[in-house]
Coordinates of C-alpha atoms in Angstrom, one line a residue:
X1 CA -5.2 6.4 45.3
X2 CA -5.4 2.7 44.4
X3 CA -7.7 2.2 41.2
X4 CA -9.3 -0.9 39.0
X5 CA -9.0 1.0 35.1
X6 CA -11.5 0.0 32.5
X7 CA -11.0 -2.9 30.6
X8 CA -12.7 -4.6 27.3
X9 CA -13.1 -4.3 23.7
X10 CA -12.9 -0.2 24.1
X11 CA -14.7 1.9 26.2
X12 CA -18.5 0.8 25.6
X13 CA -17.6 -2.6 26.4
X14 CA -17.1 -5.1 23.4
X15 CA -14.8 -6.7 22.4
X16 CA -16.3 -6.7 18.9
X17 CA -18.4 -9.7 17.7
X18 CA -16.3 -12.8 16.9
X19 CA -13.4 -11.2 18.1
X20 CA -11.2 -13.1 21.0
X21 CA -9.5 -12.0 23.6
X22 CA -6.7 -13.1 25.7
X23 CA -7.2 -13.4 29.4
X24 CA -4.7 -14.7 32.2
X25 CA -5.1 -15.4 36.2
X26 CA -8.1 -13.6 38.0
X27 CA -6.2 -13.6 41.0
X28 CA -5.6 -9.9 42.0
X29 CA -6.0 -8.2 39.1
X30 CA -5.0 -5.0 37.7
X31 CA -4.6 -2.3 39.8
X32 CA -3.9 1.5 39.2
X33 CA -2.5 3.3 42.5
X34 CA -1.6 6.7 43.8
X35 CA 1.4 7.1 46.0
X36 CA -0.9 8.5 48.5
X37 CA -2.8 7.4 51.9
X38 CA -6.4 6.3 50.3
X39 CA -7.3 2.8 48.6
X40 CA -9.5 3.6 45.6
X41 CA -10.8 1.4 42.8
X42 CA -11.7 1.7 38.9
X43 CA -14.6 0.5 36.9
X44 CA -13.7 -2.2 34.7
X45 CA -15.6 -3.5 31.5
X46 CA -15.7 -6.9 30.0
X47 CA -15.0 -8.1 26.1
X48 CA -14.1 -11.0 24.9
X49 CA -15.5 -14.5 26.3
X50 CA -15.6 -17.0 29.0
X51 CA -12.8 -19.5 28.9
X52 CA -10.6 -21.6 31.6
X53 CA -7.8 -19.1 32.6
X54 CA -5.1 -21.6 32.5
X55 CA -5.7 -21.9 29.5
X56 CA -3.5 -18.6 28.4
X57 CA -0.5 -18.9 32.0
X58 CA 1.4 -16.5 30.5
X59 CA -1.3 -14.1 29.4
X60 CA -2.5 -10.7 31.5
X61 CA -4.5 -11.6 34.6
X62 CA -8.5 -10.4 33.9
X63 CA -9.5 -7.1 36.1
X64 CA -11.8 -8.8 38.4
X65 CA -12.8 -12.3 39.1
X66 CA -16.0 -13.3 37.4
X67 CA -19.0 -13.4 39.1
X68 CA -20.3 -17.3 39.8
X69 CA -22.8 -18.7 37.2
X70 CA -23.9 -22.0 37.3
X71 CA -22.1 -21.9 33.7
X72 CA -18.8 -21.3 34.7
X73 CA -16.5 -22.6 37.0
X74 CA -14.5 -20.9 39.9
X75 CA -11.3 -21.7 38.0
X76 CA -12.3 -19.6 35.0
X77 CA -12.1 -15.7 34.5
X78 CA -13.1 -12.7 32.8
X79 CA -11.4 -11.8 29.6
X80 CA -10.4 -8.7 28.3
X81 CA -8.3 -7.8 25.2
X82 CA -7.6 -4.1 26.7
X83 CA -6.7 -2.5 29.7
X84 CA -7.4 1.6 30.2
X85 CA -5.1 3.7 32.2
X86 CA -6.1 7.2 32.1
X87 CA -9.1 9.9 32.8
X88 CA -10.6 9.9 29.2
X89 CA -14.0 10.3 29.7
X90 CA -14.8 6.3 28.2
X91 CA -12.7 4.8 30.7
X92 CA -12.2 7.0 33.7
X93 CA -11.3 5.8 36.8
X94 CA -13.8 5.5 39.4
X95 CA -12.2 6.3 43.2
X96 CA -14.4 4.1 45.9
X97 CA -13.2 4.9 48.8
X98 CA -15.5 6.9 50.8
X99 CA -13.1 9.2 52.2
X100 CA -12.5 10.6 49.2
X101 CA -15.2 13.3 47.5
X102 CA -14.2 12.7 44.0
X103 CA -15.5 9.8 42.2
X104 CA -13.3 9.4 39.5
X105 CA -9.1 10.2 38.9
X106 CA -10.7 12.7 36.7
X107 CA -12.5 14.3 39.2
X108 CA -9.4 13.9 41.6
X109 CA -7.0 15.7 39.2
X110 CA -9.0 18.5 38.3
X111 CA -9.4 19.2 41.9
X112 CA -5.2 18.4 42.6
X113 CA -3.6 19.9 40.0
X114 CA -0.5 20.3 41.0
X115 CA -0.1 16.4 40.6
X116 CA 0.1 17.2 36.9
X117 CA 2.9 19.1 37.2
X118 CA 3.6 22.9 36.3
X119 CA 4.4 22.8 32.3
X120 CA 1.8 19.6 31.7
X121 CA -1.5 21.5 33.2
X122 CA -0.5 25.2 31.1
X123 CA -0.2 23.2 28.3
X124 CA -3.3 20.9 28.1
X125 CA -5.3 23.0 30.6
X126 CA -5.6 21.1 33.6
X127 CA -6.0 17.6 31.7
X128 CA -4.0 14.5 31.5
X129 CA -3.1 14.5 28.4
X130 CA -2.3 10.4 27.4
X131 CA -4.2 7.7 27.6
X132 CA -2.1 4.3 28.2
X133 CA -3.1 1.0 27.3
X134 CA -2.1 -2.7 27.4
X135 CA -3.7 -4.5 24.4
X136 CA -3.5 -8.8 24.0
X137 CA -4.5 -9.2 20.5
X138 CA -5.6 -12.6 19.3
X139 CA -7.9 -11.9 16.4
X140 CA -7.1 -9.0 14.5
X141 CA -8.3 -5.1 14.8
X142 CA -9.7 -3.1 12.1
X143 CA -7.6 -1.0 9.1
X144 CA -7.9 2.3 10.9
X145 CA -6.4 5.9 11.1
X146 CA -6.6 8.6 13.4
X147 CA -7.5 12.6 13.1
X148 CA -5.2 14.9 13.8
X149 CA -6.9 17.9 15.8
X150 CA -8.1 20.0 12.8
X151 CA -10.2 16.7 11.4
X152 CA -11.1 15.2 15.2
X153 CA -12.9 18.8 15.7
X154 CA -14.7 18.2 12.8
X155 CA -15.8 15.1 13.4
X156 CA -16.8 15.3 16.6
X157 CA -19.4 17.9 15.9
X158 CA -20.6 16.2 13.1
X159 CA -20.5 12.4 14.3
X160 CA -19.9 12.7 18.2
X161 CA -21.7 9.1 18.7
X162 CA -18.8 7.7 16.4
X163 CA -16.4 10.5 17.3
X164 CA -16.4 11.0 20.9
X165 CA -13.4 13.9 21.5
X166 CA -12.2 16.6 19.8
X167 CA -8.8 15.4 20.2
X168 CA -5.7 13.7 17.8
X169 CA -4.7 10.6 18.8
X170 CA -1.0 10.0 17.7
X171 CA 0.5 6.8 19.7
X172 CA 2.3 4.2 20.0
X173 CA 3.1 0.8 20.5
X174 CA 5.2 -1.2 22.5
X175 CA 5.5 -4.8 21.7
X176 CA 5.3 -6.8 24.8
X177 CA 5.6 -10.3 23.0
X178 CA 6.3 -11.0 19.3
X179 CA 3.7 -8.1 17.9
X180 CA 2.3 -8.0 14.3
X181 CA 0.9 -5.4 12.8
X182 CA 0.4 -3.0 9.5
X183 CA 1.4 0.1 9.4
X184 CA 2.3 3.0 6.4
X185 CA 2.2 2.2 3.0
X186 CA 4.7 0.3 1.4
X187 CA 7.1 1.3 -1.2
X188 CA 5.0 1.7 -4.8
X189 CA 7.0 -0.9 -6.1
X190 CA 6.2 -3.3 -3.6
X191 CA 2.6 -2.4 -4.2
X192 CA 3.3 -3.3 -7.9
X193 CA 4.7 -6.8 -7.3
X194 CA 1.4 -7.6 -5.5
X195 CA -1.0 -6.3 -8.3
X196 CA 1.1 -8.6 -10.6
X197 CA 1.4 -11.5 -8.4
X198 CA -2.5 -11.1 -7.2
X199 CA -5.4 -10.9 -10.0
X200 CA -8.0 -10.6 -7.8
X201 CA -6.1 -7.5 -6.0
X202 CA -5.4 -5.8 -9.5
X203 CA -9.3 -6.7 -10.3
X204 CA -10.7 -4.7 -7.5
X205 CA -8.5 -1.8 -8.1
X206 CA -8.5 -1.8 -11.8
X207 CA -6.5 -1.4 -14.7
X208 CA -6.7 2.6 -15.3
X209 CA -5.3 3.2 -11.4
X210 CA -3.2 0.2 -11.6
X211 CA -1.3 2.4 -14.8
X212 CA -1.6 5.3 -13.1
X213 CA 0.7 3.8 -10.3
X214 CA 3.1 2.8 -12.2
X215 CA 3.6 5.7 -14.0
X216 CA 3.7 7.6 -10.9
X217 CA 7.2 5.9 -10.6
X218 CA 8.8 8.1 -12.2
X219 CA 7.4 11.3 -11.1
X220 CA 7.7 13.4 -8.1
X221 CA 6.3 12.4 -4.6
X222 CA 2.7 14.5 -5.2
X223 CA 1.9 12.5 -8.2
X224 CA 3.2 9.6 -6.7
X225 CA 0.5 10.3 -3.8
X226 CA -2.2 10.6 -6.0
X227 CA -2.2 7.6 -7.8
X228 CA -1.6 5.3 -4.7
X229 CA -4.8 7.3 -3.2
X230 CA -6.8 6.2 -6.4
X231 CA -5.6 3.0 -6.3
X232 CA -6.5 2.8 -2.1
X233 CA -10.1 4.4 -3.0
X234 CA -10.5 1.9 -5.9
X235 CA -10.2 -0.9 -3.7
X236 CA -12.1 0.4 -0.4
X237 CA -14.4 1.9 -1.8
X238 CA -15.6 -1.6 -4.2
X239 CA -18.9 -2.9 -4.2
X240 CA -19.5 -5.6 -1.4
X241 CA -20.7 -8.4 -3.2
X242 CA -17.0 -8.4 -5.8
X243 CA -15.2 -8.2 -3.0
X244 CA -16.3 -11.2 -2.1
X245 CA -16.3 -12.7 -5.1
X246 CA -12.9 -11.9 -5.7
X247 CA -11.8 -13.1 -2.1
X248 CA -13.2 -16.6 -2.4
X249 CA -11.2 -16.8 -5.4
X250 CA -7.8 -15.5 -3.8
X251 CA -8.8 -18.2 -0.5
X252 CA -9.2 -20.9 -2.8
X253 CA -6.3 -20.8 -5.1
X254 CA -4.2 -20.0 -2.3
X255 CA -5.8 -22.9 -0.1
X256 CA -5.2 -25.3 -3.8
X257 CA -1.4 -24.6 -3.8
X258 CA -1.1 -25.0 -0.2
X259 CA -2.6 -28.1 -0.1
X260 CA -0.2 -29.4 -2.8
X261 CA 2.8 -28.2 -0.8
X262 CA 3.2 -25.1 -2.6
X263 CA 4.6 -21.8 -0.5
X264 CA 2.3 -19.2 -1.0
X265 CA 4.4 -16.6 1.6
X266 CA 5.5 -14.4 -1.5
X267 CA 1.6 -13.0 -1.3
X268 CA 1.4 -13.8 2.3
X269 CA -0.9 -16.3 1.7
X270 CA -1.1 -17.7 5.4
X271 CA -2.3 -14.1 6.9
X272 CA -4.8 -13.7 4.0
X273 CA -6.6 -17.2 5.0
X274 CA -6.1 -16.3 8.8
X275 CA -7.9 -12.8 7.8
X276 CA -10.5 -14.4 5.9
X277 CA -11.3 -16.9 9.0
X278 CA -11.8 -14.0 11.3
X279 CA -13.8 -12.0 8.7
X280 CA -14.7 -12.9 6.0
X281 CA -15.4 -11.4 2.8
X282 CA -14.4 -8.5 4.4
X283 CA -12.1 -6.2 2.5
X284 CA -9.7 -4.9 4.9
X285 CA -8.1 -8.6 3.9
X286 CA -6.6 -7.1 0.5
X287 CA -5.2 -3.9 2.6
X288 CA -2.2 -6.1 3.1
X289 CA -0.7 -5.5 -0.1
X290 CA -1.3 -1.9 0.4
X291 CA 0.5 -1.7 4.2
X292 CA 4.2 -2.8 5.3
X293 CA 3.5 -5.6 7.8
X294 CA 6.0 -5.4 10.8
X295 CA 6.5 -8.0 13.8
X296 CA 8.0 -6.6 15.9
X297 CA 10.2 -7.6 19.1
X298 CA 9.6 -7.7 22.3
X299 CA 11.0 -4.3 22.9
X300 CA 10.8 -2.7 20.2
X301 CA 7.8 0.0 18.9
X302 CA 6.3 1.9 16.0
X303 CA 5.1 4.9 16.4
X304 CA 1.4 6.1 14.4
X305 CA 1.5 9.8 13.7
X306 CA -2.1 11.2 12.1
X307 CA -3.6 10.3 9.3
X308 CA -0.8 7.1 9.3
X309 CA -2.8 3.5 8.1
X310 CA -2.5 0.7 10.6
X311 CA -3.9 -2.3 12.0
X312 CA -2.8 -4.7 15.3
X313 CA -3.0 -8.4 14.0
X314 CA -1.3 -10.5 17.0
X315 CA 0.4 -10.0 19.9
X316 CA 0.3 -8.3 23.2
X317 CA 1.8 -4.5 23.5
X318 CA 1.3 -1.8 26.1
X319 CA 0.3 1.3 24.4
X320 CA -0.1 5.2 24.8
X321 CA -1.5 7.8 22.8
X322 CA -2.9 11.2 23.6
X323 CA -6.0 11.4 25.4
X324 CA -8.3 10.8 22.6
X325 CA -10.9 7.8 21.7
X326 CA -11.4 8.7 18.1
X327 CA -11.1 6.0 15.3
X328 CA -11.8 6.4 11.7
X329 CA -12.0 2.3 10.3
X330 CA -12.4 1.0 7.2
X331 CA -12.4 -2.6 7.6
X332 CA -11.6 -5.8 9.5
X333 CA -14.2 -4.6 12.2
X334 CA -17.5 -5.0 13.1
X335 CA -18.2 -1.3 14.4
X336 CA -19.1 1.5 12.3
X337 CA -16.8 2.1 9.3
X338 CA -16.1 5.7 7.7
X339 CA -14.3 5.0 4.4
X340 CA -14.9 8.5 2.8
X341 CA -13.3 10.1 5.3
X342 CA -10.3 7.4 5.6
X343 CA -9.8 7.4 2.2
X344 CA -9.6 11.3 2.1
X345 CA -7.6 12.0 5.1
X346 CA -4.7 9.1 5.1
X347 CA -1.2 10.2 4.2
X348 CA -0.2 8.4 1.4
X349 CA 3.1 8.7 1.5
X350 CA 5.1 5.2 0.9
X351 CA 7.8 4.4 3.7
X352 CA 9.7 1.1 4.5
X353 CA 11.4 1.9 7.9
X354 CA 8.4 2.4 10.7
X355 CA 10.5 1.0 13.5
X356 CA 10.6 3.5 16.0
X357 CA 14.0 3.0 18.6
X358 CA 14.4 4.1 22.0
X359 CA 17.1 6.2 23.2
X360 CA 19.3 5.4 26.3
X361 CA 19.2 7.2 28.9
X362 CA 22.3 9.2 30.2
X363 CA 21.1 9.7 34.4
X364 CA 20.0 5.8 34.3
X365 CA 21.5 3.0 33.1
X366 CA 18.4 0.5 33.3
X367 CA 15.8 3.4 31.4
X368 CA 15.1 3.3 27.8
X369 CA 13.5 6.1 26.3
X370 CA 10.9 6.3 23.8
X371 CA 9.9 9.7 23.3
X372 CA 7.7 10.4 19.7
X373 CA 7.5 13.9 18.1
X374 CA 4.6 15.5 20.0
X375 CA 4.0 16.9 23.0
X376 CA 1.4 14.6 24.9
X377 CA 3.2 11.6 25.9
X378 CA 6.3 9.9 26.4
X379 CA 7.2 6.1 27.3
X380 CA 10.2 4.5 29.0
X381 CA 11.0 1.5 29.7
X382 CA 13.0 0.3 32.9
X383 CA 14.9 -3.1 32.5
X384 CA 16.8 -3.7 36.0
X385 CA 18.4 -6.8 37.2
X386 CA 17.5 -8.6 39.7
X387 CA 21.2 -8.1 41.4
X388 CA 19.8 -4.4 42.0
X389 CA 17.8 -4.5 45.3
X390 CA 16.8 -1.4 45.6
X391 CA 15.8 0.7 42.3
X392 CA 14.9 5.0 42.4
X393 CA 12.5 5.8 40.0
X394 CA 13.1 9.2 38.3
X395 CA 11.2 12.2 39.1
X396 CA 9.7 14.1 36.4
X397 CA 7.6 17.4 36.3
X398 CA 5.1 15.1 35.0
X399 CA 2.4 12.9 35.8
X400 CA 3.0 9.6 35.2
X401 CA 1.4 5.8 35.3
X402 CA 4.0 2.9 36.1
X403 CA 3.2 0.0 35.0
X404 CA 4.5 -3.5 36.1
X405 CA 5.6 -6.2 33.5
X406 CA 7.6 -8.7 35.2
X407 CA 8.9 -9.3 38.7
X408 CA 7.8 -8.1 42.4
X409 CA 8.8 -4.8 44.3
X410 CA 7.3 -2.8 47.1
X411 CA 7.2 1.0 46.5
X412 CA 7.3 2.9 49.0
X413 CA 7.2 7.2 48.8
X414 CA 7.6 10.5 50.8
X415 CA 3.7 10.9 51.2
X416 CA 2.4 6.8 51.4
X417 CA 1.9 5.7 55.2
X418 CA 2.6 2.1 54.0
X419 CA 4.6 0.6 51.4
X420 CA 3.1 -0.7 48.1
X421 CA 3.1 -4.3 47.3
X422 CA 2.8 -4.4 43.4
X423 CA 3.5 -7.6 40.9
X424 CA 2.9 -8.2 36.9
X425 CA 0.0 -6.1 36.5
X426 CA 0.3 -3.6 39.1
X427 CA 0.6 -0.4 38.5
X428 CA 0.9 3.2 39.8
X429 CA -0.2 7.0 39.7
X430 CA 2.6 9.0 40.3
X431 CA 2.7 12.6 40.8
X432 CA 5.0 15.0 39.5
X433 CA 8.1 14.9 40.6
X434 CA 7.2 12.3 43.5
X435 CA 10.5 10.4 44.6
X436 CA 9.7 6.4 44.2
X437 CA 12.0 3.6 45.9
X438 CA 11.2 0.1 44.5
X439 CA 12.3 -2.6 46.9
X440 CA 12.9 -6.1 44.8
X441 CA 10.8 -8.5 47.2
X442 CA 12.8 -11.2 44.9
X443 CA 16.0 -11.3 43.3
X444 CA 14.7 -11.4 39.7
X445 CA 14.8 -9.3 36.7
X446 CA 12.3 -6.6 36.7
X447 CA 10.9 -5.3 33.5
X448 CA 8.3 -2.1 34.1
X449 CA 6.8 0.6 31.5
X450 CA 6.3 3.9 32.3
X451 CA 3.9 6.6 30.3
X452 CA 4.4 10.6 31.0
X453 CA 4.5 13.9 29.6
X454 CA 8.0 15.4 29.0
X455 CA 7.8 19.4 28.1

C-alpha cells in the first residue's frame, strides 16, 4: 500500500518554538509503499517554517506541497525536521484508498498479520515493533533520556499526556551527513578538566560535589557513579535565575577572547555560544562538559540504550528505535521537562567509545549490518554501484521499511501488478520474506537504508 508517514517536530506537530528545520524540494514527496496492488497515503504534519526550498538543494524534499497563500510563493515548501515511518499510535499511517477497509497501516497489520512475519508477531503480539525516522537537525534537540520498560510503565500511568506508551525506546542513529551529537558521560577526568578550565561550570555544581568527584577517582565504579550523579543533580537541578547569571558570564568571556583572536575550542567555546543563540539561559548549554560530543560520519552510528544521556545538535540521520514516543528532557527544549526523574534514572556510568560499527554481511556484498543488543529493531544499509543493474533485496522473516537515499530504481515483486518507481525519498513496506528486484533506472551509485526485526 503506498503511504505519505507523518512528519514535523514529533507527533503533535511542532517543531518546537524557535527551532528550524531543514526542508528540500516539494516535488513528490515522501512516500511509504507496500509491495502490493493498492495506492494508499499517510497523514503528514508540519514543523518548522516557511522558506524558499532551494534554499536547502541538497536537503530532504517536504511531505507535501504547501497549500497557496497569498504569503508564499509556488516555489516555496513545507518544512519538516522529522519524517515517521511506522504504526505508533502519534504518527500512524493513514491508507486512502477506498478499496481498502483499514484506515491506517495499523489497522492493515493487525488485520494481515502474517506480513509481520512468524517470530516478530509471537514476540510483540501482533505489533510492529520499531519506529524509523529520518531527522535533519538545524537547531539543536533537548538533553534527553529514554525509559526502559519497567520506568515507561510507570510513567505512562502516571504522566500519559507527557508519556504516551508503555514502551522503552532504545535506538539509534545513523548519520546521513556529518552528524553531531552528545551522548554518555565522559570519562571523570575529562569532567574534571572542565570544572577547572570553567568557573561558572564548577559554580553551579559546587565545591562539596566537585570534591566528591574527584575523590571518586580512585574508588570503585559505584562510588564513582554516585558522585558524577551529585555533581549532574547539582547542576540540573540549579535555580533558574544563577543559571543565567552564570551563563552570561561564560558567553561573554568566551565572546572577549574570541574577539581578540583567542581559541576558546579547549571548553568548546563555539558550541556554547551556538547553544546560547538557540536558547538561551537555558541550562542544558553546560551539559556539554558532562556528555562526550561525537560527529560522526556519514555512515557511521551510535547506538542509545536506556537510561543513556544524549542530545542531536546538527546534522541529518535516519533513525530507528522501538516503537515507543516516550521522552524524559531536561533541557535545550521548549516542551515539558522532567528533571527529577532524568536525574534519577540516567546511567551514570562514564564511557569514551559510543561509536557503534556495522558488521559486513557474509550472503551480500553491498549490505552493512547494524544490528544493537535488543530484540525490536535492526538496520542495514545497502551501498551498490551503479555498475550493478539489477540488485535482490534480501528476504527476512520480518517486516521491514526500505528507505531510499540516493539514486533511482524500479522495484518490482511477486504480488505488485506494476512495478514501483521510487527515488531519494521513496520508500517501501515490505513483508516478510517478500522477494524484491531493484531495477537501476540510471547507472549511478545507489545508497538505501533498511529498518527490521531480526529474531
Amino acid at each position: 500500500m503506498r503511504l505519505w508517514e507523518q512528519m514535523g517536530g514529533g507527533p503533535a506537530g511542532a517543531a518546537g518554538k524557535g527551532r528550524r528545520a531543514r526542508a528540500g524540494r516539494a516535488a513528490r514527496g515522501w512516500r511509504l509503499r507496500k509491495c502490493s496492488h493498492f495506492p494508499a497515503r499517510c497523514s503528514t504534519t508540519p514543523g518548522g517554517r516557511w522558506a524558499p526550498a532551494a534554499r536547502w538543494p541538497s536537503c530532504w524534499p517536504a511531505a507535501t506541497p504547501r497549500p497557496r497563500s497569498p504569503r508564499t510563493s509556488r516555489t516555496r515548501s513545507l518544512l519538516f525536521f522529522q519524517l515517521w515511518m511506522g504504526s505508533h499510535p502519534r504518527g500512524d499511517a493513514k491508507i486512502l484508498d477506498d478499496r481498502i477497509s483499514q484506515k491506517t497501516l495499523g489497522q492493515w497489520i493487525a488485520e494481515n498479520q502474517d506480513c509481520l512475519g512468524s517470530k516478530v508477531k509471537d514476540m510483540f503480539h501482533g505489533k510492529l515493533p520499531f519506529l524509523f525516522k529520518v531527522l535533519s537537525v538545524e537547531t539543536a534537540l533537548s538533553i534527553q533520556a529514554h525509559p526502559n520498560k519497567e520506568l515507561a510503565e510507570k510513567l505512562h500511568l502516571q504522566a500519559p499526556q507527557h508519556y504516551p506508551d508503555a514502551n522503552h525506546k532504545p535506538e539509534m542513529a545513523v548519520a546521513l551527513t556529518s552528524f553531531q551529537g552528545l551522548c554518555g558521560f565522559r570519562p571523570v577526568e575529562e569532567i574534571l578538566t572542565f570544572l577547572t578550565k570553567v568557573p561558572e561550570f564548577q559554580f553551579l555544581i559546587g565545591d562539596k560535589a566537585a570534591t566528591q568527584l574527584k575523590q571518586s577517582m580512585g574508588g570503585d565504579s559505584r562510588s564513582m557513579a554516585s558522585a558524577l550523579q551529585s555533581c549532574f543533580s547539582h547542576l540540573m537541578k540549579s535555580e533558574k535565575k544563577v543559571v543565567v547569571e552564570q551563563l552570561n558570564l561564560l558567553v561573554k568571556r568566551i565572546s572577549q577572547q574570541v574577539a581578540a583572536g583567542n581559541n576558546m575550542e579547549d571548553i568548546y567555546g563555539e558550541l556554547l555560544l551556538q547553544l546560547h543563540q538557540q536558547y538561551p539561559g537555558d541550562i542544558g548549554c553546560f551539559a556539554i562538559y558532562f556528555l562526550n560530543l561525537l560527529t560522526l560520519k556519514p555512515g557511521e552510528a551510535m547506538f542509545l540504550e536506556a537510561n543513556v544521556p544524549h542530545a542531536y545538535l546538527k546534522g541529518d540521520c535516519v533513525e530507528c528505535m522501538a516503537c515507543s514516543d516516550n521522552t524524559v528532557r531536561a533541557g535545550l527544549t521548549p516542551k515539558f521537562i522532567d528533571v527529577p526523574t532524568l536525574c534519577e534514572m540516567l546511567s551514570y556510568t562514564p564511557s569514551k567509545d559510543r561509536l557503534f560499527l556495522p558488521a559486513r554481511s557474509q550472503e551480500d556484498p553491498y549490505l552493512y549490518i547494524y544490528d544493537p543488543p535488543v530484540p525490536d529493531f535492526t538496520v542495514m544499509k545497502m551501498q551498490v554501484p551503479g555498475s550493478v543493474a539489477e540488485y535482490n533485496v534480501l528476504a527476512v522473516d520480518s517486516a521491514s521499511i526500505l528507505l531510499v537515499v540516493q539514486g533511482r530504481v524500479t522495484a518490482s515483486t511477486p504480488t505488485a501488478q506494476t512495478p514501483i518507481p521510487l527515488q531519494r525519498g521513496g520508500v517501501l513496506f515490505i513483508g516478510a520474506n517478500e522477494r524484491v528486484s531493484l531495477k537501476l533506472a540510471v547507472p549511478s551509485d545507489l545508497l538505501l537504508f533498511r529498518a527490521c526485526c531480526l529474531l
